[in-house]
XYZ file of C-alpha atoms in Angstrom:
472
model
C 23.217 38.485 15.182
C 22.576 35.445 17.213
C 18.854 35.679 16.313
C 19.488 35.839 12.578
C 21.728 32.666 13.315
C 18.815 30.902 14.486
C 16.015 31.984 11.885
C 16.969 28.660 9.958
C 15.260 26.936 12.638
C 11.989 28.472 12.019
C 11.534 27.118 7.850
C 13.102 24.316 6.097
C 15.861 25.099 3.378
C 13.268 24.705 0.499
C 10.595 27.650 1.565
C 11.254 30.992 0.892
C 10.339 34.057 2.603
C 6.797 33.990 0.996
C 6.116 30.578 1.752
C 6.373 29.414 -1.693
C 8.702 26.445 -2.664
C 12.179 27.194 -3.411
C 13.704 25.391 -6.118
C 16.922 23.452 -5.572
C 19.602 23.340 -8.093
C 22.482 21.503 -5.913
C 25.599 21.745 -7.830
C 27.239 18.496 -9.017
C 29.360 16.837 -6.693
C 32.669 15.171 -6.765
C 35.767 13.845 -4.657
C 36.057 10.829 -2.275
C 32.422 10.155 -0.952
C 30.971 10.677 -3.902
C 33.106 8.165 -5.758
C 32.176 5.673 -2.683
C 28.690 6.223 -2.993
C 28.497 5.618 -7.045
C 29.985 2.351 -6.526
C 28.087 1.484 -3.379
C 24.864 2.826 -5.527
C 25.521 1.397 -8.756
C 25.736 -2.457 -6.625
C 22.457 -1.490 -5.244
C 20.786 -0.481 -8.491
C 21.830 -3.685 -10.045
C 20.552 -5.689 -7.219
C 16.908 -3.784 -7.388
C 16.167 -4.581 -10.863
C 17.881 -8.062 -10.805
C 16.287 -9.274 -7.269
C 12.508 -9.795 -9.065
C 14.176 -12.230 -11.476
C 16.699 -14.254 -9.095
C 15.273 -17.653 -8.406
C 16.237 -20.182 -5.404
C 15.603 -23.582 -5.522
C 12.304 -21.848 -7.505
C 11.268 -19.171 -5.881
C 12.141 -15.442 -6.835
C 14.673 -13.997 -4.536
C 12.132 -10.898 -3.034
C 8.816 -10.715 -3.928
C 5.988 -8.995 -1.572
C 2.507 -9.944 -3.544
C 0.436 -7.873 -0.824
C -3.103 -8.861 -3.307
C -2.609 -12.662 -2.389
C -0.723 -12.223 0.584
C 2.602 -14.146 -0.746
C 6.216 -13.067 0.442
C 9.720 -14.251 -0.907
C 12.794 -12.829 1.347
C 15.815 -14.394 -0.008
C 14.325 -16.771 -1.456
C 11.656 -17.946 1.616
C 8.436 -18.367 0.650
C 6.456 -16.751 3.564
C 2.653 -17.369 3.121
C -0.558 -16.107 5.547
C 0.490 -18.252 7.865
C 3.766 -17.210 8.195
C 2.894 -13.526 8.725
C 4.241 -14.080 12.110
C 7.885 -14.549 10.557
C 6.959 -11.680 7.829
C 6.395 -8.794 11.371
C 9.418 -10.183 13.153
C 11.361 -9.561 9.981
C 10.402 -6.030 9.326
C 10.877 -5.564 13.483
C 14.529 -6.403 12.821
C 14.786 -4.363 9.864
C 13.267 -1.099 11.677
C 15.747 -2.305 14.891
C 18.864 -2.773 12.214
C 17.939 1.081 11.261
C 17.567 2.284 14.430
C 20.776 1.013 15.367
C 22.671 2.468 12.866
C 21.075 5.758 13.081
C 22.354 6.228 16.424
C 25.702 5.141 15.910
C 26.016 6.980 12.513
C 23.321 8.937 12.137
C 20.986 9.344 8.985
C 23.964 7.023 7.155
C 20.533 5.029 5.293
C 19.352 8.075 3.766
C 22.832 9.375 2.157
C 24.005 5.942 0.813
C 21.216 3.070 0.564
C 17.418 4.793 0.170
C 16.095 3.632 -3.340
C 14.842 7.489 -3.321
C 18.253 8.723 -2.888
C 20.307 6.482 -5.153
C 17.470 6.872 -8.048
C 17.505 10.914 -7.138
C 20.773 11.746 -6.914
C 22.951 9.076 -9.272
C 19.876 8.839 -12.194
C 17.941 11.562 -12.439
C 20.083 14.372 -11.176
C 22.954 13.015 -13.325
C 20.963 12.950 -16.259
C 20.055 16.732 -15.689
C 23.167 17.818 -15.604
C 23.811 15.718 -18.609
C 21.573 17.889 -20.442
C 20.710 21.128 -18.405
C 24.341 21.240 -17.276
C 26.015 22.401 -13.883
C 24.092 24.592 -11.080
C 24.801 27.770 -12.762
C 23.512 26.518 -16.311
C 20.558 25.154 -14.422
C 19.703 28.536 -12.624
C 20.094 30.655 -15.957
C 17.740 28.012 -18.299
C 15.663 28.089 -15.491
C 14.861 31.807 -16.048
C 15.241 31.456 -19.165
C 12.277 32.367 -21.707
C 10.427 29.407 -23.304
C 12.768 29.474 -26.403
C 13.926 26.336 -28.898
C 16.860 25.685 -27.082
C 14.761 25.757 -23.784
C 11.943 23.439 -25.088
C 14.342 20.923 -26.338
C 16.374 20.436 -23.429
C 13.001 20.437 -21.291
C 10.916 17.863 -23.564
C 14.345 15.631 -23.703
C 14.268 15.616 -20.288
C 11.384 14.996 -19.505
C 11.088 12.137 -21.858
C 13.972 10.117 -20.116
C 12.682 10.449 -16.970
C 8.721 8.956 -17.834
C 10.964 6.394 -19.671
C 13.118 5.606 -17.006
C 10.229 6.448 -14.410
C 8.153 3.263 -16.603
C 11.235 1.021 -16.039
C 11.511 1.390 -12.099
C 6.846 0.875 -12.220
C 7.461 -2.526 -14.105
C 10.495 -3.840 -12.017
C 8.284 -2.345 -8.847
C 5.656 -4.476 -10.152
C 7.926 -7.465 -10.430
C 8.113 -7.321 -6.798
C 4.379 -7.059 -6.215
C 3.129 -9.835 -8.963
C 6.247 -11.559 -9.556
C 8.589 -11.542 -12.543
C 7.294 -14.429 -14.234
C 3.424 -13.167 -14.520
C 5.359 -9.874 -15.680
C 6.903 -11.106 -18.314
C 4.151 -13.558 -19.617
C 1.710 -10.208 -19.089
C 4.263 -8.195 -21.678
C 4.634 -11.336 -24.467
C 0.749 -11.389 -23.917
C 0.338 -7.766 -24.875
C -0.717 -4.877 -22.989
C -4.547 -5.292 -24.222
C -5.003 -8.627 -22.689
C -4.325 -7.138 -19.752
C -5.832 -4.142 -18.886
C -5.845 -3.668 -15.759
C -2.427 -4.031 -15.368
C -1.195 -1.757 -18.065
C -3.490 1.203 -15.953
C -1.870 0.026 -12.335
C 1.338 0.094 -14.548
C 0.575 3.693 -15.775
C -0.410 5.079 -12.257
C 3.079 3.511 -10.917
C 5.113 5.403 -13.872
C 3.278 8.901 -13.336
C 3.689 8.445 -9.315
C 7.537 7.760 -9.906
C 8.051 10.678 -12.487
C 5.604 12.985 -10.013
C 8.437 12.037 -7.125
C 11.713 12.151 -9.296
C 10.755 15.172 -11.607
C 8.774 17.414 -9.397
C 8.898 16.268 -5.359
C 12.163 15.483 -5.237
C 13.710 16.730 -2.348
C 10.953 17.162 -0.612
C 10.480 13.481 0.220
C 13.315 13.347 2.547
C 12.219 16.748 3.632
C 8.013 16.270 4.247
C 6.864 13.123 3.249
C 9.600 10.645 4.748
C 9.259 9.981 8.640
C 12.685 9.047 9.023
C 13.825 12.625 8.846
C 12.010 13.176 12.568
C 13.063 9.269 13.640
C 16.498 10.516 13.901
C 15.723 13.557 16.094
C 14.943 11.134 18.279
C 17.356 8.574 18.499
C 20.170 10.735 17.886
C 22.517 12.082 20.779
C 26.072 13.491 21.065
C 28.164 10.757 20.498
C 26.212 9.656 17.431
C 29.056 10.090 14.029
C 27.130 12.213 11.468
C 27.995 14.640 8.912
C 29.093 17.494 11.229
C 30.738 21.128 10.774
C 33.799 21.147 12.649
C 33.084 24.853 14.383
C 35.445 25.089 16.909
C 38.129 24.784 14.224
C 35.458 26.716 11.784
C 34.723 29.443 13.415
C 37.461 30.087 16.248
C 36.906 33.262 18.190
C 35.908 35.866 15.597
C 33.747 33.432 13.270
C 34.322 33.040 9.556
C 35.741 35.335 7.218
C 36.061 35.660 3.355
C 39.574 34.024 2.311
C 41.924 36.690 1.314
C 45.659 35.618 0.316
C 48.501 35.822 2.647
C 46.454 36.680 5.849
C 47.374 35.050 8.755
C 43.668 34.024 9.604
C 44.922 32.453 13.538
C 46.332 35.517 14.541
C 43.300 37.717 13.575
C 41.572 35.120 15.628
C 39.659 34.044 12.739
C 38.517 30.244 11.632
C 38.760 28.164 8.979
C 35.400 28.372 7.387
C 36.342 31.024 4.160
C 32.513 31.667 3.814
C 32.683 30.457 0.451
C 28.638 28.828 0.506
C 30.108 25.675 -1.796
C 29.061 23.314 1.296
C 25.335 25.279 1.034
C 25.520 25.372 -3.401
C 26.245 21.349 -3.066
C 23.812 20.504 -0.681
C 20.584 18.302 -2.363
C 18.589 19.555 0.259
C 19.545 23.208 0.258
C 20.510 23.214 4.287
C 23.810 25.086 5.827
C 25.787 22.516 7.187
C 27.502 24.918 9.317
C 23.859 25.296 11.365
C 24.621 22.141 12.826
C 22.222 18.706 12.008
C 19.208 19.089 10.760
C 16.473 17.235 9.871
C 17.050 17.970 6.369
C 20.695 16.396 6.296
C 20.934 12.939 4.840
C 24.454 12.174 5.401
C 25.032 12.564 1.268
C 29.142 13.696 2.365
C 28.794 16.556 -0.548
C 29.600 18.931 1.480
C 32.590 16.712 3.031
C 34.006 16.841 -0.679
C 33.241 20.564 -1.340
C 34.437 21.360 1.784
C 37.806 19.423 1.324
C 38.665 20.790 -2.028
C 38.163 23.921 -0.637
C 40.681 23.704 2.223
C 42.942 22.006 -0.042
C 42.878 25.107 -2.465
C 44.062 27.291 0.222
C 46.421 25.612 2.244
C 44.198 24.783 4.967
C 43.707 21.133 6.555
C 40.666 18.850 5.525
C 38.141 17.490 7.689
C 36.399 20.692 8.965
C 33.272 18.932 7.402
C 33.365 15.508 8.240
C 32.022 12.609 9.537
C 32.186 13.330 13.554
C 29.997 13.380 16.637
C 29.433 16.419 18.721
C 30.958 15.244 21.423
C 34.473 13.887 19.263
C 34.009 18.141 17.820
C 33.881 19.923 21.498
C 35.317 17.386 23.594
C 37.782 15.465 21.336
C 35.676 12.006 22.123
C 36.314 9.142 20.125
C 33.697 6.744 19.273
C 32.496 4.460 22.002
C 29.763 1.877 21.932
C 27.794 2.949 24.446
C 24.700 1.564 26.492
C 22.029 2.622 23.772
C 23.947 0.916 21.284
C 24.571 -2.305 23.562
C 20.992 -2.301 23.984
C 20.006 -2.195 20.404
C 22.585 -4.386 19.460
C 21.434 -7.246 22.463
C 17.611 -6.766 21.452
C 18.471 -7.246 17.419
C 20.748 -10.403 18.201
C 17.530 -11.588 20.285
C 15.165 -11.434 17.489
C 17.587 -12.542 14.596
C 17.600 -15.482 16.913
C 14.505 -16.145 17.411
C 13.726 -15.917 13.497
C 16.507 -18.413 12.606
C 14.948 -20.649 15.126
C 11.417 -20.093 13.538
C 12.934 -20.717 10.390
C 14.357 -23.895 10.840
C 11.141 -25.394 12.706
C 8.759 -24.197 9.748
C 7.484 -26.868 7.654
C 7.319 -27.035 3.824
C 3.740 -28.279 4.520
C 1.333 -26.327 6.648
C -2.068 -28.218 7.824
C -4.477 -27.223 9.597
C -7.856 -29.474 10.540
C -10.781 -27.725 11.435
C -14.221 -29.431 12.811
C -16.907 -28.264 10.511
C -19.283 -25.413 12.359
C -22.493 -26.190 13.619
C -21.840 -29.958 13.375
C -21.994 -32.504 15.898
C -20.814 -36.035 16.230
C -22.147 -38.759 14.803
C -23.223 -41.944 16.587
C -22.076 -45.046 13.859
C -22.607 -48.567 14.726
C -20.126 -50.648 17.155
C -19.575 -47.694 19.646
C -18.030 -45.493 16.720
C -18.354 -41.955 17.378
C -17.425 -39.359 13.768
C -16.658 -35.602 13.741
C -16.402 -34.117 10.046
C -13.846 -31.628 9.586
C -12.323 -29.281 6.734
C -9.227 -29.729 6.058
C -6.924 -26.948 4.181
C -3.088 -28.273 3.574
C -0.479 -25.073 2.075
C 2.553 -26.274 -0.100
C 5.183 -23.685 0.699
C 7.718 -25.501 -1.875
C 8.486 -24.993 -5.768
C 7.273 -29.283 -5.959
C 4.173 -30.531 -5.457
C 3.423 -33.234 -2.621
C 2.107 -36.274 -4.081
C 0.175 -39.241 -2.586
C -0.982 -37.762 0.964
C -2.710 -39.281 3.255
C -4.227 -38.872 6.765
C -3.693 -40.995 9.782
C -4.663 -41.051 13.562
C -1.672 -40.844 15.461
C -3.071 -40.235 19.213
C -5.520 -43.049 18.973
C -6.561 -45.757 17.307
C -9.013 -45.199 14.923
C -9.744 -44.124 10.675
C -9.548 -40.970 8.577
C -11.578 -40.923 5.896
C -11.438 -38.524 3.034
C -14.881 -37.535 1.099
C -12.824 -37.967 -2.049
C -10.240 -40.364 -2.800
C -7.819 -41.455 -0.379
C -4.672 -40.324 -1.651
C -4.331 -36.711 -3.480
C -1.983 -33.918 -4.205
C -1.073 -30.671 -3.031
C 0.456 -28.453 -5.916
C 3.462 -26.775 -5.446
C 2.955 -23.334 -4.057
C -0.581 -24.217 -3.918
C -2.931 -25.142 -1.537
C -4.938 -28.074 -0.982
C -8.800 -28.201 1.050
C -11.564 -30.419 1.159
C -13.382 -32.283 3.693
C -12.771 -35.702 6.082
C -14.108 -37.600 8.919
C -12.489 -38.882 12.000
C -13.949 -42.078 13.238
C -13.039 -43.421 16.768
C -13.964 -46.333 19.356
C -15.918 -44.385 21.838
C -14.166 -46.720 24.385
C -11.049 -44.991 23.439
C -12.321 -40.911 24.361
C -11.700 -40.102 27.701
C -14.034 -36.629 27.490
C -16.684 -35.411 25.636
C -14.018 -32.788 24.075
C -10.348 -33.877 24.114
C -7.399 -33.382 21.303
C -6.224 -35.463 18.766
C -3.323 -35.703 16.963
C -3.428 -36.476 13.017
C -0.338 -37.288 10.738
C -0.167 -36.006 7.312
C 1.699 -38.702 5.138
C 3.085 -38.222 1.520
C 3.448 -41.916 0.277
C 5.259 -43.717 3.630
C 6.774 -40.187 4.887
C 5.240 -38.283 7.864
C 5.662 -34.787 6.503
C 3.440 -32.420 8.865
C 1.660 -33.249 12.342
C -1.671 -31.219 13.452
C -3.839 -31.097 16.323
C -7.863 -31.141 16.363
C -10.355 -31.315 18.904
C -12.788 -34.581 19.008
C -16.532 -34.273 20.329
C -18.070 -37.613 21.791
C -21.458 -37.917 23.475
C -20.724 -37.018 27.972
C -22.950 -39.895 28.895
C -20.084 -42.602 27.356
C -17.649 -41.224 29.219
């Protein structure tokens, strides 16, 4: 008996005894949680597709253009040279996870994942919408390929590639940002070709995930599922099966009417399977966590209407730690959690701090390769440089100009003296420093160089000077 307990262990709830997938058909939930996590959802769905098309001060709210290396998060413009600021803000967003997984477990999964929220309160609602509840589901799936079969399949189907070509285009909102969207779709998908096929390939990879993989995301493909075996312990909070109440000293037994269940020494689990009929990943709760679970609280409402149909107290699936289940623990913020907490206060920190020294206006002043110095009459000594200088704002910089600041001596630009930088644009082109040999102190020392727009010093840089050893 014990062993057939345990044979859950060896497959995951979506293989069946021949290996071959086994289709879920969860039934459709209700109760507390589930009311919590529609509202909690719906919020988050409205933020996705309005994010690309929030602007501050000019820039869209989140954008991640990986092709040309551009970021927006909240609004920050975060360019290659900011990449720095772009790891340590995904290290604090894989630290803020962490965190909360081993307080509460795989919380994320259950009530914030994009694949969740579009699974579970889209596309699952709109099946049962047309193929009805788990039972209706079961019985059209073995259904023969009749009219009322093909109808309810091809309508299907339909709204999900429709849907599915929504989510691509806000997706690619993010990637190229809202505004070339939008001018790409009043332009017409011919004039841009190559972006109606990306488009295309987006749409059948979302409909492949929501109408086929499904499940199996949070089951195979996500590594998040495994992350938590890790970091998890006995005093995390998850979704847990109450089995000292559950099963009490004879296990679980079928529900019969007017049977005094504590003196037969029976539990409170009935044995009814609604937790296991609910479940979108097709796991037994009552196993204990798995990596399957995603903290979804179905079960906790199944489970509760349950009890409350037979007289028997809620909560014995709920949101508990082992330790709270067999040794009646509250929850304490222990060491791991002080430690997570200490390191993710560190590096918000240090970000904020990053933040508020980064400049609108990035230069950087490279001597040109392969040159030397030039020898110039009246002791003047000349490096040529490139120069590249990044706008990170939504205006342009006008009028800039270079001057020496460490010593005395001229810039001079191989165009005209005074130019622009675009906004969100870059700038490059190509100057020469010119200084009194008298005033080097080596043959390769630094300089400092001020970046002016009109009268205002907007950005300071550093470059390294070559002059001739023997005038030293």
């Amino acid at each position: 008996m014990a062993q057939d307990q345990e044979n859950f262990r060896d497959s995951i709830g979506t293989i069946n005894e021949e290996g071959k997938r086994a289709w879920v058909f969860p039934k459709k939930p209700s109760g507390k949680f589930y009311e919590y996590r529609k509202y909690v959802s719906y919020f988050l769905l409205a933020f996705l597709f309005a994010a690309p098309f929030i602007k501050i001060n000019g820039n869209q709210f989140l954008m991640f253009n990986v092709l040309e290396r551009r970021f927006n998060i909240f609004g920050f413009p975060f360019w290659p040279q900011d990449f720095h600021l772009f790891v340590i803000s995904m290290i604090i967003g894989v630290i803020f996870v962490a965190l909360f997984t081993v307080a509460f477990g795989r919380i994320f999964c259950g009530w914030m994942c994009p694949q969740t929220i579009f699974m579970e309160m889209v596309f699952r609602r709109i099946e049962y919408w047309i193929d009805g509840d788990r039972g209706a589901q079961m019985k059209l799936d073995r259904q023969a390929w009749d009219a009322e079969k093909i109808r309810k399949r091809v309508l299907k189907w339909f709204i999900f590639f429709v849907i599915s070509f929504l989510i691509a285009n806000v997706f690619l909102a993010y990637l190229i940002g809202s505004d070339r969207l939008i001018r790409y779709i009043t332009d017409g998908p011919f004039e841009h070709l190559s972006t109606i096929v990306s488009l295309l390939i987006f749409t059948g990879v979302f409909y492949f995930v929501f109408a086929w993989f499904r499940e199996q995301v949070c089951i195979i493909a996500c590594p998040y599922g495994r992350m938590q075996g890790v970091l998890l312990d006995n005093k995390s909070i998850v979704v847990a099966y109450d089995h000292k109440r559950g099963e009490a000293e004879n296990g679980r037994k079928k529900w019969r009417k007017n049977e005094d269940r504590e003196a037969l020494g029976y539990g409170d689990c009935i044995d009814c399977f609604q937790c296991v009929n609910v479940c979108p990943t097709g796991i037994d709760i009552r196993n204990g966590t798995q990596l399957e679970c995603i903290n979804c609280t179905a079960c906790i409402d199944e489970c509760d209407t349950i009890m409350e149909k037979v007289n028997l107290p809620k909560g014995l699936i709920r949101y508990a730690s082992e330790d709270e289940i067999t040794k009646k623990e509250k929850f304490k913020f222990t060491p791991r959690l002080k430690g997570y907490s200490a390191v993710l206060t560190i590096l918000i920190g240090v970000l904020v701090g990053m933040l508020f020294l980064r400049n609108d206006l990035e230069a950087n002043i490279l001597r040109l390769p392969g040159q030397l110095y030039e020898h110039k009459e009246g002791n003047i000594i000349s490096n040529v440089y490139t120069y590249k200088l990044v706008n990170k704002t939504t205006k342009p910089v006008e009028d800039v100009s270079f001057k020496l600041i460490s010593h005395k001596g001229t810039v001079k630009l191989v165009r005209n003296e005074n130019f622009e930088v675009p906004a969100q644009d870059l700038a490059e082109g190509t100057l020469f420093i010119e200084i009194n040999n008298a005033a080097v102190k080596s043959d390769k020392e630094k300089v400092k160089v001020g970046v002016y727009s009109g009268d205002e010093l907007v950005e300071t840089t550093l470059c390294s000077f070559m002059a001739p050893r023997s005038y030293k």
